[in-house]
Short mmCIF file of C-alpha atoms and ligand atoms in Angstrom, two decimals:
data_model
loop_
_atom_site.label_atom_id
_atom_site.label_comp_id
_atom_site.label_asym_id
_atom_site.label_seq_id
_atom_site.Cartn_x
_atom_site.Cartn_y
_atom_site.Cartn_z
CA UNK H 44 79.61 -3.44 27.77
CA UNK H 45 81.20 -3.15 24.32
CA UNK H 46 83.95 -0.95 23.07
CA UNK H 47 84.42 2.84 23.13
CA UNK H 48 81.76 4.74 21.21
CA UNK H 49 82.77 5.33 17.61
CA UNK H 50 80.60 7.79 15.72
CA UNK H 51 81.95 6.89 12.28
CA UNK H 52 80.72 3.33 12.69
CA UNK H 53 77.16 4.60 12.38
CA UNK H 54 77.87 5.79 8.86
CA UNK H 55 79.33 2.40 8.16
CA UNK H 56 76.48 0.40 9.72
CA UNK H 57 73.59 2.24 8.10
CA UNK H 58 74.32 1.03 4.53
CA UNK H 59 74.89 -2.50 5.79
CA UNK H 60 71.58 -2.53 7.66
CA UNK H 61 69.58 -0.81 4.90
CA UNK H 62 70.33 -3.77 2.65
CA UNK H 63 67.88 -5.71 4.84
CA UNK H 64 65.15 -3.10 4.64
CA UNK H 65 63.58 -5.13 1.85
CA UNK H 66 62.70 -7.96 4.25
CA UNK H 67 61.25 -5.49 6.74
CA UNK H 68 59.10 -3.87 4.05
CA UNK H 69 58.08 -7.27 2.73
CA UNK H 70 56.76 -8.26 6.15
CA UNK H 71 55.04 -4.92 6.47
CA UNK H 72 53.48 -4.98 3.00
CA UNK H 73 52.04 -8.49 3.16
CA UNK H 74 50.89 -8.23 6.75
CA UNK H 75 49.04 -4.99 5.95
CA UNK H 76 47.41 -6.26 2.76
CA UNK H 77 46.36 -9.55 4.38
CA UNK H 78 45.37 -7.65 7.51
CA UNK H 79 43.05 -5.40 5.49
CA UNK H 80 41.39 -8.44 3.92
CA UNK H 81 40.99 -10.16 7.28
CA UNK H 82 39.75 -6.89 8.78
CA UNK H 83 37.10 -6.41 6.09
CA UNK H 84 35.81 -9.94 6.57
CA UNK H 85 35.94 -9.69 10.37
CA UNK H 86 34.09 -6.36 10.38
CA UNK H 87 31.07 -7.81 8.58
CA UNK H 88 29.59 -9.92 11.42
CA UNK H 89 29.72 -6.97 13.78
CA UNK H 90 28.26 -4.47 11.34
CA UNK H 91 25.39 -6.75 10.33
CA UNK H 92 25.07 -8.27 13.81
CA UNK H 93 25.34 -11.85 12.59
CA UNK H 94 24.87 -14.12 15.62
CA UNK H 95 27.66 -16.53 16.65
CA UNK H 96 30.08 -15.11 14.06
CA UNK H 97 29.78 -11.80 15.84
CA UNK H 98 30.79 -13.36 19.16
CA UNK H 99 33.67 -15.22 17.54
CA UNK H 100 34.98 -12.03 15.99
CA UNK H 101 34.64 -10.23 19.32
CA UNK H 102 36.73 -12.89 21.05
CA UNK H 103 39.34 -12.75 18.28
CA UNK H 104 39.62 -8.97 18.52
CA UNK H 105 39.79 -8.86 22.28
CA UNK H 106 42.40 -11.64 22.36
CA UNK H 107 44.65 -9.78 19.92
CA UNK H 108 44.23 -6.56 21.81
CA UNK H 109 44.89 -8.22 25.14
CA UNK H 110 48.11 -10.06 24.34
CA UNK H 111 51.57 -8.75 23.42
CA UNK H 112 52.49 -9.17 19.78
CA UNK H 113 55.67 -11.04 20.66
CA UNK H 114 53.65 -13.70 22.43
CA UNK H 115 51.30 -13.93 19.45
CA UNK H 116 54.38 -14.42 17.32
CA UNK H 117 55.60 -17.30 19.47
CA UNK H 118 52.14 -18.81 19.62
CA UNK H 119 51.99 -18.90 15.83
CA UNK H 120 55.61 -19.98 15.43
CA UNK H 121 55.26 -22.93 17.79
CA UNK H 122 51.53 -23.46 17.61
CA UNK H 123 51.01 -23.67 13.86
CA UNK H 124 53.55 -26.49 13.31
CA UNK H 125 52.08 -28.34 16.30
CA UNK H 126 48.60 -27.97 14.84
CA UNK H 127 49.66 -29.15 11.39
CA UNK H 128 51.51 -32.03 12.97
CA UNK H 129 48.17 -33.45 14.00
CA UNK H 130 47.40 -33.82 10.29
CA UNK H 131 50.90 -35.17 9.61
CA UNK H 132 51.99 -32.06 7.77
CA UNK H 133 55.53 -30.99 8.53
CA UNK H 134 56.09 -27.25 8.75
CA UNK H 135 59.58 -27.41 10.25
CA UNK H 136 61.23 -26.38 7.01
CA UNK H 137 58.98 -23.42 6.35
CA UNK H 138 60.80 -20.07 6.39
CA UNK H 139 60.29 -18.20 9.66
CA UNK H 140 59.36 -15.14 7.56
CA UNK H 141 55.98 -16.71 6.77
CA UNK H 142 55.17 -17.14 10.45
CA UNK H 143 55.95 -13.50 10.99
CA UNK H 144 53.71 -12.42 8.13
CA UNK H 145 50.88 -14.67 9.32
CA UNK H 146 51.11 -13.35 12.89
CA UNK H 147 51.15 -9.72 11.89
CA UNK H 148 48.35 -10.24 9.38
CA UNK H 149 46.18 -11.79 12.09
CA UNK H 150 47.09 -9.03 14.50
CA UNK H 151 46.51 -6.24 11.97
CA UNK H 152 43.26 -7.90 10.91
CA UNK H 153 41.80 -7.46 14.38
CA UNK H 154 42.83 -3.82 14.51
CA UNK H 155 41.57 -3.10 10.99
CA UNK H 156 38.25 -4.82 11.74
CA UNK H 157 37.61 -2.34 14.53
CA UNK H 158 38.76 0.60 12.43
CA UNK H 159 36.54 -0.41 9.50
CA UNK H 160 33.54 -1.09 11.68
CA UNK H 161 33.77 2.32 13.31
CA UNK H 162 34.26 4.07 9.98
CA UNK H 163 31.38 2.33 8.25
CA UNK H 164 28.97 2.93 11.10
CA UNK H 165 30.00 6.60 11.17
CA UNK H 166 28.40 7.22 7.77
CA UNK H 167 24.84 8.34 8.21
CA UNK H 168 22.19 5.91 7.02
CA UNK H 169 20.49 8.69 5.04
CA UNK H 170 22.96 8.28 2.21
CA UNK H 171 22.25 4.56 2.06
CA UNK H 172 18.54 5.30 1.89
CA UNK H 173 19.12 7.80 -0.88
CA UNK H 174 21.13 5.19 -2.77
CA UNK H 175 18.32 2.66 -2.38
CA UNK H 176 15.66 5.11 -3.54
CA UNK H 177 17.51 5.67 -6.80
CA UNK H 178 17.53 1.91 -7.29
CA UNK H 179 21.02 0.96 -6.17
CA UNK H 180 21.62 -2.48 -4.65
CA UNK H 181 23.23 -2.91 -1.23
CA UNK H 182 26.52 -3.94 -2.81
CA UNK H 183 26.53 -0.96 -5.19
CA UNK H 184 25.78 1.25 -2.24
CA UNK H 185 28.65 -0.24 -0.29
CA UNK H 186 31.19 0.03 -3.09
CA UNK H 187 30.28 3.46 -4.40
CA UNK H 188 28.84 5.35 -1.45
CA UNK H 189 29.88 3.84 1.88
CA UNK H 190 33.33 2.43 1.27
CA UNK H 191 34.98 5.54 -0.21
CA UNK H 192 33.75 7.64 2.69
CA UNK H 193 34.61 5.02 5.30
CA UNK H 194 38.10 4.96 3.85
CA UNK H 195 38.48 8.66 4.57
CA UNK H 196 37.35 8.24 8.15
CA UNK H 197 39.50 5.16 8.69
CA UNK H 198 42.56 6.59 7.02
CA UNK H 199 44.33 8.30 9.92
CA UNK H 200 43.91 5.16 12.01
CA UNK H 201 45.11 2.96 9.16
CA UNK H 202 48.17 5.20 8.92
CA UNK H 203 48.90 4.79 12.62
CA UNK H 204 48.52 1.03 12.34
CA UNK H 205 50.91 0.84 9.42
CA UNK H 206 53.51 2.77 11.37
CA UNK H 207 52.93 0.67 14.49
CA UNK H 208 53.19 -2.44 12.39
CA UNK H 209 56.47 -1.29 10.85
CA UNK H 210 57.92 -0.92 14.30
CA UNK H 211 56.54 -4.32 15.34
CA UNK H 212 58.43 -5.99 12.50
CA UNK H 213 61.56 -5.39 14.56
CA UNK H 214 60.49 -8.35 16.70
CA UNK H 215 60.77 -10.79 13.81
CA UNK H 216 64.42 -11.45 14.61
CA UNK H 217 63.32 -13.26 17.77
CA UNK H 218 62.33 -16.25 15.66
CA UNK H 219 65.39 -15.93 13.46
CA UNK H 220 64.24 -13.74 10.57
CA UNK H 221 67.12 -11.85 9.02
CA UNK H 222 65.51 -8.42 8.68
CA UNK H 223 67.23 -5.15 9.60
CA UNK H 224 66.93 -5.91 13.26
CA UNK H 225 68.22 -9.45 12.78
CA UNK H 226 71.18 -8.15 10.85
CA UNK H 227 71.76 -5.60 13.60
CA UNK H 228 71.97 -8.36 16.18
CA UNK H 229 74.61 -10.19 14.14
CA UNK H 230 76.54 -6.94 13.74
CA UNK H 231 76.56 -6.49 17.48
CA UNK H 232 77.77 -10.05 17.95
CA UNK H 233 80.63 -9.54 15.52
CA UNK H 234 81.68 -5.95 16.40
CA UNK H 235 80.51 -5.46 19.99
CA UNK H 236 79.41 -1.93 19.06
CA UNK H 237 75.81 -2.28 20.27
CA UNK H 238 75.08 1.42 20.76
CA UNK H 239 76.23 2.36 17.27
CA UNK H 240 74.06 -0.42 15.80
CA UNK H 241 70.98 0.69 17.72
CA UNK H 242 71.54 4.32 16.81
CA UNK H 243 71.85 3.31 13.17
CA UNK H 244 68.67 1.24 13.40
CA UNK H 245 66.75 4.03 15.05
CA UNK H 246 67.83 6.47 12.33
CA UNK H 247 66.62 4.09 9.62
CA UNK H 248 63.30 3.26 11.29
CA UNK H 249 62.69 6.91 12.05
CA UNK H 250 63.39 7.94 8.47
CA UNK H 251 61.03 5.29 7.10
CA UNK H 252 58.28 6.36 9.51
CA UNK H 253 58.65 10.00 8.43
CA UNK H 254 58.43 9.01 4.78
CA UNK H 255 55.34 6.85 5.35
CA UNK H 256 53.71 9.59 7.42
CA UNK H 257 54.17 12.09 4.65
CA UNK H 258 52.81 9.79 1.98
CA UNK H 259 49.75 9.27 4.16
CA UNK H 260 49.35 13.00 4.71
CA UNK H 261 49.23 13.73 0.99
CA UNK H 262 46.62 11.06 0.44
CA UNK H 263 44.67 12.19 3.47
CA UNK H 264 44.45 15.67 2.02
CA UNK H 265 43.05 14.18 -1.17
CA UNK H 266 40.49 12.13 0.76
CA UNK H 267 39.41 15.21 2.68
CA UNK H 268 38.75 17.24 -0.45
CA UNK H 269 34.99 17.08 0.00
CA UNK H 270 35.01 18.06 3.64
CA UNK H 271 33.91 21.46 4.93
CA UNK H 272 36.70 23.99 4.40
CA UNK H 273 38.02 24.08 7.93
CA UNK H 274 38.72 20.32 7.82
CA UNK H 275 39.96 20.00 4.25
CA UNK H 276 42.41 22.85 4.80
CA UNK H 277 44.21 21.02 7.60
CA UNK O 134 -8.13 17.43 -10.58
CA UNK O 135 -10.77 18.29 -13.12
CA UNK O 136 -8.14 19.84 -15.39
CA UNK O 137 -7.10 16.30 -16.22
CA UNK O 138 -10.53 14.75 -15.95
CA UNK O 139 -10.41 13.39 -19.46
CA UNK O 140 -8.28 10.30 -19.90
CA UNK O 141 -7.12 10.04 -16.30
CA UNK O 142 -4.71 7.24 -15.63
CA UNK O 143 -4.17 5.69 -12.23
CA UNK O 144 -0.58 6.14 -11.07
CA UNK O 145 -0.59 4.98 -7.45
CA UNK O 146 -2.95 2.76 -5.53
CA UNK O 147 -2.46 1.97 -1.87
CA UNK O 148 -4.77 -0.60 -0.34
CA UNK O 149 -5.13 -1.25 3.38
CA UNK O 150 -1.56 -0.29 4.22
CA UNK O 151 -0.56 -1.13 7.79
CA UNK O 152 2.68 -0.57 9.63
CA UNK O 153 3.60 -1.10 13.26
CA UNK O 154 6.77 -0.25 15.11
CA UNK O 155 6.58 -2.76 17.92
CA UNK O 156 3.36 -2.06 19.79
CA UNK O 157 3.05 1.33 18.09
CA UNK O 158 0.47 1.21 15.27
CA UNK O 159 1.75 3.91 12.95
CA UNK O 160 -0.32 3.25 9.83
CA UNK O 161 -3.73 1.78 10.50
CA UNK O 162 -4.96 0.77 7.08
CA UNK O 163 -4.31 3.53 4.57
CA UNK O 164 -6.20 3.58 1.28
CA UNK O 165 -5.18 6.08 -1.34
CA UNK O 166 -5.48 6.49 -5.10
CA UNK O 167 -3.44 8.97 -7.06
CA UNK O 168 -3.89 9.74 -10.74
CA UNK O 169 -1.07 10.35 -13.15
CA UNK O 170 0.08 13.93 -12.97
CA UNK O 171 -1.63 14.67 -9.67
CA UNK O 172 0.08 16.81 -7.06
CA UNK O 173 -0.85 15.50 -3.62
CA UNK O 174 0.10 17.20 -0.38
CA UNK O 175 -0.01 15.31 2.89
CA UNK O 176 -0.43 17.41 5.99
CA UNK O 177 -0.97 16.47 9.60
CA UNK O 178 0.47 16.71 13.08
CA UNK O 179 3.88 15.42 14.04
CA UNK O 180 3.92 11.66 14.54
CA UNK O 181 0.80 11.05 12.47
CA UNK O 182 2.66 8.69 10.12
CA UNK O 183 3.28 10.90 7.07
CA UNK O 184 6.96 10.04 6.74
CA UNK O 185 6.26 6.37 7.37
CA UNK O 186 3.65 6.37 4.61
CA UNK O 187 6.12 7.85 2.10
CA UNK O 188 8.84 5.44 3.18
CA UNK O 189 6.52 2.48 2.71
CA UNK O 190 5.85 3.62 -0.85
CA UNK O 191 9.43 2.76 -1.83
CA UNK O 192 9.93 0.04 0.76
CA UNK O 193 12.53 1.92 2.77
CA UNK O 194 10.14 0.74 5.41
CA UNK O 195 8.51 -2.64 4.93
CA UNK O 196 4.78 -2.48 5.57
CA UNK O 197 3.21 -5.21 7.67
CA UNK O 198 0.22 -5.48 5.43
CA UNK O 199 -1.26 -3.93 2.32
CA UNK O 200 -0.81 -3.63 -1.40
CA UNK O 201 1.17 -0.87 -3.04
CA UNK O 202 0.83 -0.32 -6.75
CA UNK O 203 2.80 2.23 -8.72
CA UNK O 204 2.21 2.13 -12.45
CA UNK O 205 2.19 -1.52 -13.45
CA UNK O 206 4.27 -2.65 -10.45
CA UNK O 207 2.36 -4.06 -7.52
CA UNK O 208 3.65 -5.44 -4.23
CA UNK O 209 1.67 -7.20 -1.56
CA UNK O 210 3.42 -6.93 1.80
CA UNK O 211 2.51 -10.55 2.50
CA UNK O 212 4.74 -11.89 -0.27
CA UNK O 213 7.54 -9.59 -1.23
CA UNK O 214 10.43 -10.50 -3.49
CA UNK O 215 13.67 -8.53 -3.54
CA UNK O 216 13.33 -8.05 -7.26
CA UNK O 217 9.90 -6.46 -6.89
CA UNK O 218 11.35 -3.96 -4.45
CA UNK O 219 13.97 -2.87 -6.99
CA UNK O 220 11.36 -2.49 -9.70
CA UNK O 221 9.09 -0.56 -7.38
CA UNK O 222 11.90 1.76 -6.32
CA UNK O 223 12.70 2.59 -9.91
CA UNK O 224 9.15 3.93 -10.28
CA UNK O 225 9.67 6.67 -7.75
CA UNK O 226 12.31 8.98 -6.38
CA UNK O 227 12.55 10.61 -3.01
CA UNK O 228 13.60 14.02 -1.80
CA UNK O 229 14.62 13.90 1.84
CA UNK O 230 14.21 16.42 4.61
CA UNK O 231 17.94 16.20 5.36
CA UNK O 232 18.91 16.09 1.63
CA UNK O 233 21.03 12.93 2.08
CA UNK O 234 23.42 13.87 -0.69
CA UNK O 235 26.43 11.65 -1.30
CA UNK O 236 29.03 13.65 0.58
CA UNK O 237 32.03 12.47 -1.40
CA UNK O 238 30.54 13.35 -4.76
CA UNK O 239 30.13 16.72 -6.42
CA UNK O 240 26.71 18.14 -7.22
CA UNK O 241 27.07 16.84 -10.76
CA UNK O 242 28.24 13.39 -9.63
CA UNK O 243 25.33 13.15 -7.20
CA UNK O 244 22.91 13.60 -10.07
CA UNK O 245 24.90 11.30 -12.38
CA UNK O 246 25.20 8.43 -9.91
CA UNK O 247 21.88 6.74 -10.62
CA UNK O 248 22.20 7.34 -14.36
CA UNK O 249 25.51 5.50 -14.42
CA UNK O 250 24.98 2.78 -11.82
CA UNK O 251 21.30 2.01 -12.24
CA UNK O 252 20.52 3.06 -15.81
CA UNK O 253 23.99 2.11 -17.08
CA UNK O 254 24.31 5.24 -19.19
CA UNK O 255 27.77 6.23 -20.37
CA UNK O 256 29.55 9.07 -18.60
CA UNK O 257 29.09 11.59 -21.37
CA UNK O 258 25.36 11.06 -21.64
CA UNK O 259 24.95 11.07 -17.86
CA UNK O 260 26.92 14.29 -17.65
CA UNK O 261 24.69 15.97 -20.21
CA UNK O 262 21.50 14.95 -18.44
CA UNK O 263 22.87 15.94 -15.03
CA UNK O 264 24.14 19.30 -16.24
CA UNK O 265 20.77 20.06 -17.77
CA UNK O 266 18.97 19.16 -14.54
CA UNK O 267 21.29 21.28 -12.43
CA UNK O 268 20.58 24.16 -14.79
CA UNK O 269 16.88 23.54 -14.27
CA UNK O 270 17.23 23.88 -10.49
CA UNK O 271 19.41 26.95 -10.94
CA UNK O 272 22.75 25.42 -9.99
CA UNK O 273 24.63 25.40 -13.28
CA UNK O 274 27.43 27.35 -11.56
CA UNK O 275 27.80 24.78 -8.75
CA UNK O 276 28.22 21.55 -10.69
CA UNK O 277 31.70 20.92 -9.27
CA UNK O 278 30.88 21.83 -5.67
CA UNK O 279 30.76 19.21 -2.94
CA UNK O 280 27.62 19.14 -0.73
CA UNK O 281 29.50 20.42 2.30
CA UNK O 282 30.34 23.55 0.32
CA UNK O 283 26.71 24.28 -0.58
CA UNK O 284 23.96 26.01 1.38
CA UNK O 285 21.00 23.96 2.59
CA UNK O 286 18.80 25.34 -0.15
CA UNK O 287 21.39 24.51 -2.79
CA UNK O 288 21.84 21.00 -1.38
CA UNK O 289 18.13 20.40 -1.49
CA UNK O 290 17.98 21.58 -5.10
CA UNK O 291 20.73 19.07 -5.93
CA UNK O 292 18.58 16.50 -4.12
CA UNK O 293 15.67 17.40 -6.36
CA UNK O 294 17.84 17.19 -9.48
CA UNK O 295 19.07 13.78 -8.35
CA UNK O 296 15.49 12.63 -7.89
CA UNK O 297 14.54 13.88 -11.35
CA UNK O 298 17.55 12.29 -13.04
CA UNK O 299 16.13 8.81 -13.38
CA UNK O 300 12.95 10.27 -14.80
CA UNK O 301 10.75 8.51 -12.25
CA UNK O 302 7.00 8.49 -12.66
CA UNK O 303 6.47 9.65 -9.11
CA UNK O 304 8.45 11.99 -6.88
CA UNK O 305 8.04 11.78 -3.12
CA UNK O 306 9.00 14.79 -1.02
CA UNK O 307 9.34 14.46 2.75
CA UNK O 308 9.27 17.93 4.24
CA UNK O 309 11.76 19.19 1.69
CA UNK O 310 12.10 22.61 3.29
CA UNK O 311 11.77 22.03 7.00
CA UNK O 312 15.51 21.72 7.62
CA UNK O 313 16.16 25.02 5.85
CA UNK O 314 16.74 28.49 7.18
CA UNK O 315 13.60 30.52 6.46
CA UNK O 316 15.30 32.68 3.83
CA UNK O 317 16.22 29.56 1.81
CA UNK O 318 12.75 28.01 1.75
CA UNK O 319 11.54 30.08 -1.19
CA UNK O 320 14.19 28.96 -3.66
CA UNK O 321 13.38 25.30 -3.02
CA UNK O 322 9.62 25.74 -3.14
CA UNK O 323 9.84 27.57 -6.44
CA UNK O 324 11.84 24.70 -7.95
CA UNK O 325 9.21 22.23 -6.72
CA UNK O 326 6.44 24.41 -8.15
CA UNK O 327 8.25 24.48 -11.49
CA UNK O 328 8.44 20.68 -11.63
CA UNK O 329 4.82 20.43 -10.58
CA UNK O 330 3.84 22.29 -13.73
CA UNK O 331 5.55 19.67 -15.88
CA UNK O 332 2.99 17.02 -15.11
CA UNK O 333 4.99 14.69 -12.85
CA UNK O 334 3.01 12.87 -10.22
CA UNK O 335 4.11 14.18 -6.85
CA UNK O 336 3.38 13.42 -3.22
CA UNK O 337 4.60 16.11 -0.86
CA UNK O 338 4.62 15.90 2.90
CA UNK O 339 4.84 19.47 4.08
CA UNK O 340 4.12 21.93 6.84
CA UNK O 341 4.11 24.78 4.30
CA UNK O 342 0.34 25.02 4.14
CA UNK O 343 0.18 28.02 1.84
CA UNK O 344 2.45 26.30 -0.61
CA UNK O 345 0.41 23.09 -0.41
CA UNK O 346 -2.73 25.04 -1.04
CA UNK O 347 -1.32 26.74 -4.10
CA UNK O 348 0.22 23.82 -5.96
CA UNK O 349 -1.81 20.77 -4.94
CA UNK O 350 -4.63 19.11 -6.78
CA UNK O 351 -5.54 17.31 -3.61
CA UNK O 352 -4.76 17.61 0.09
CA UNK O 353 -4.63 14.64 2.44
CA UNK O 354 -4.99 15.28 6.13
CA UNK O 355 -3.51 12.51 8.27
CA UNK O 356 -3.75 12.06 11.99
CA UNK O 357 -2.82 9.16 14.20
CA UNK O 358 -2.16 6.70 11.38
CA UNK O 359 -5.29 7.28 9.34
CA UNK O 360 -6.38 9.57 6.54
CA UNK O 361 -8.93 11.73 8.31
CA UNK O 362 -10.03 13.78 5.37
CA UNK O 363 -9.02 14.41 1.78
CA UNK O 364 -10.13 16.75 -0.90
CA UNK O 365 -9.29 19.76 -3.01
CA UNK O 366 -7.35 22.57 -1.30
CA UNK O 367 -10.62 24.45 -0.99
CA UNK O 368 -12.39 21.48 0.58
CA UNK O 369 -9.66 21.02 3.15
CA UNK O 370 -8.61 24.57 3.93
CA UNK O 371 -12.00 26.24 3.67
CA UNK O 372 -14.80 23.73 3.81
CA UNK O 373 -13.29 21.03 6.00
CA UNK O 374 -15.83 18.65 7.54
CA UNK O 375 -13.86 16.89 10.24
CA UNK O 376 -13.31 18.40 13.66
CA UNK O 377 -9.71 17.08 13.79
CA UNK O 378 -8.88 18.86 10.54
CA UNK O 379 -10.32 22.08 11.89
CA UNK O 380 -8.35 21.82 15.09
CA UNK O 381 -5.13 21.11 13.24
CA UNK O 382 -5.55 24.02 10.86
CA UNK O 383 -6.46 26.33 13.70
CA UNK O 384 -3.22 25.43 15.43
CA UNK O 385 -1.12 25.71 12.29
CA UNK O 386 -2.59 28.92 10.86
CA UNK O 387 -4.61 30.89 13.37
CA UNK O 388 -5.14 33.54 10.71
CA UNK O 389 -7.14 31.01 8.68
CA UNK O 390 -9.83 31.28 11.34
CA UNK O 391 -11.93 33.64 9.34
CA UNK O 392 -12.45 31.01 6.65
CA UNK O 393 -14.00 28.48 9.00
N1 ATP D 252 12.13 3.57 12.76
C1 ATP D 252 11.18 3.74 13.70
N2 ATP D 252 11.16 2.97 14.79
C2 ATP D 252 10.22 3.12 15.75
N3 ATP D 252 9.23 4.04 15.70
C3 ATP D 252 9.19 4.84 14.62
C4 ATP D 252 10.17 4.74 13.56
N4 ATP D 252 9.88 5.67 12.63
C5 ATP D 252 8.79 6.31 13.08
N5 ATP D 252 8.36 5.83 14.27
C6 ATP D 252 7.19 6.27 15.02
O1 ATP D 252 6.10 6.25 14.15
C7 ATP D 252 5.26 7.36 14.37
C8 ATP D 252 5.04 8.12 13.08
O2 ATP D 252 6.26 8.68 12.67
P1 ATP D 252 6.41 9.49 11.32
O3 ATP D 252 7.83 9.88 11.22
O4 ATP D 252 5.83 8.73 10.20
O5 ATP D 252 5.52 10.77 11.61
P2 ATP D 252 5.37 12.10 10.78
O6 ATP D 252 3.92 12.28 10.52
O7 ATP D 252 6.27 12.07 9.60
O8 ATP D 252 5.83 13.19 11.82
P3 ATP D 252 6.68 14.56 11.59
O9 ATP D 252 5.70 15.59 11.13
O10 ATP D 252 7.21 14.87 12.95
O11 ATP D 252 7.76 14.27 10.61
C9 ATP D 252 5.90 8.18 15.47
O12 ATP D 252 5.26 7.84 16.67
C10 ATP D 252 7.32 7.70 15.48
O13 ATP D 252 7.85 7.78 16.77
MG1 MG D 253 7.98 13.15 9.06
#
């Protein structure tokens, strides 16, 4: 397939593809922010063992975990317009980008819900009791005592999810979103240099992942500042 | 008690306090009155309900029945309002066996937390109060340390400073030294003794019988969910009337035998 390998094309492709990084980061940013909000809300029924809601959240989480993201993407892309059609609302002109963001937000939400639940339950109840005995309310306790510490515990997992999510955005092109991957596909169609395109894409994705990882590491060190020395030194 | 016999003021009154955990009757109708400024020690075997009694006093545990009065705040377990619980909690502070410091806050921030969040003091004022309290417990050089970087004894002294910060009328101690290495017990007990001299009302659950004997105005002996016997340290440690008290003391301090 394709033409003879041409190394110099990579240097040519990278700048072309990077121009579409903005779309990729846009998908990532909004799906993470919305995912965190969904995750916080979805974690509540399980933490406080609220009947019915708890079961619903469990089904949601297990469904997301049990199905490939690309299928979730198609379900949303075809399912949402079908659903809105029932109410005579036409979604056919809505930008495919929004379907991508919605899908990834729902998917991240399920993962974040589990991360948050684990992190919150990991904080010993003694601190909550101490907060109550000095007269703090449950919401003050959550905001000032539990949440900051849960964040530290959840942080490495949040970092992994962000990176995983970045890589998942490369599936957005399947419903016609012109992100880096989408642009790469059109480059292949027009130049027939598939390998050079994919090498260029992998270099860009890899570089972004390294940058994100390092940002997370710096913040993780800050969050660990109050840990016993052997942990905070890592 | 007689040192404050004139003008005594009632600080705490517990009437018919009952608490079950499932089928397990843990408190079987406790009645207790504590005057302002009294130092009360609660002793008794493991599982007798001492911790549960303390935890009911600030509604960390909700009693099934009974009336708890601290100062002018009174709650009947039959009809409790959330607001009453907050008011009751502000009357007392608790020092925990396992310290329960806020792990993500420095020693100073631990003490400041209630001042800022509950008493709405500004940062500067809270800092001054907290610094002063840490000096009082001998930790002026550790204000910026996080709990995980402090020894058990130091953590517990921060816990005591945190309890003192809101200037509560009553301080509850639940075995404040029993999680500590033996060589660290002394530093914590001496801080407690120092506060005791300042006239705060204190209830201390402890297995440190010598300490209880020295600082208490009154000793309460609990067993199996009831107060078996109460009286001055001399009445309990030397002239105890109940067989159960005798047995307990014999087990705890065999060397006390001579005084029986
Ligand atoms: N949250 C709980 N759920 C169920 N049972 C409990 C709970 N807390 C305490 N108990 C039971 O209540 C009884 C009294 O416990 P409590 O902790 O008040 O005893 P204690 O006198 O403080 O004992 P120790 O000296 O060991 O601290 C015990 O039988 C204990 O198992
Ligand atoms: Mg106990």
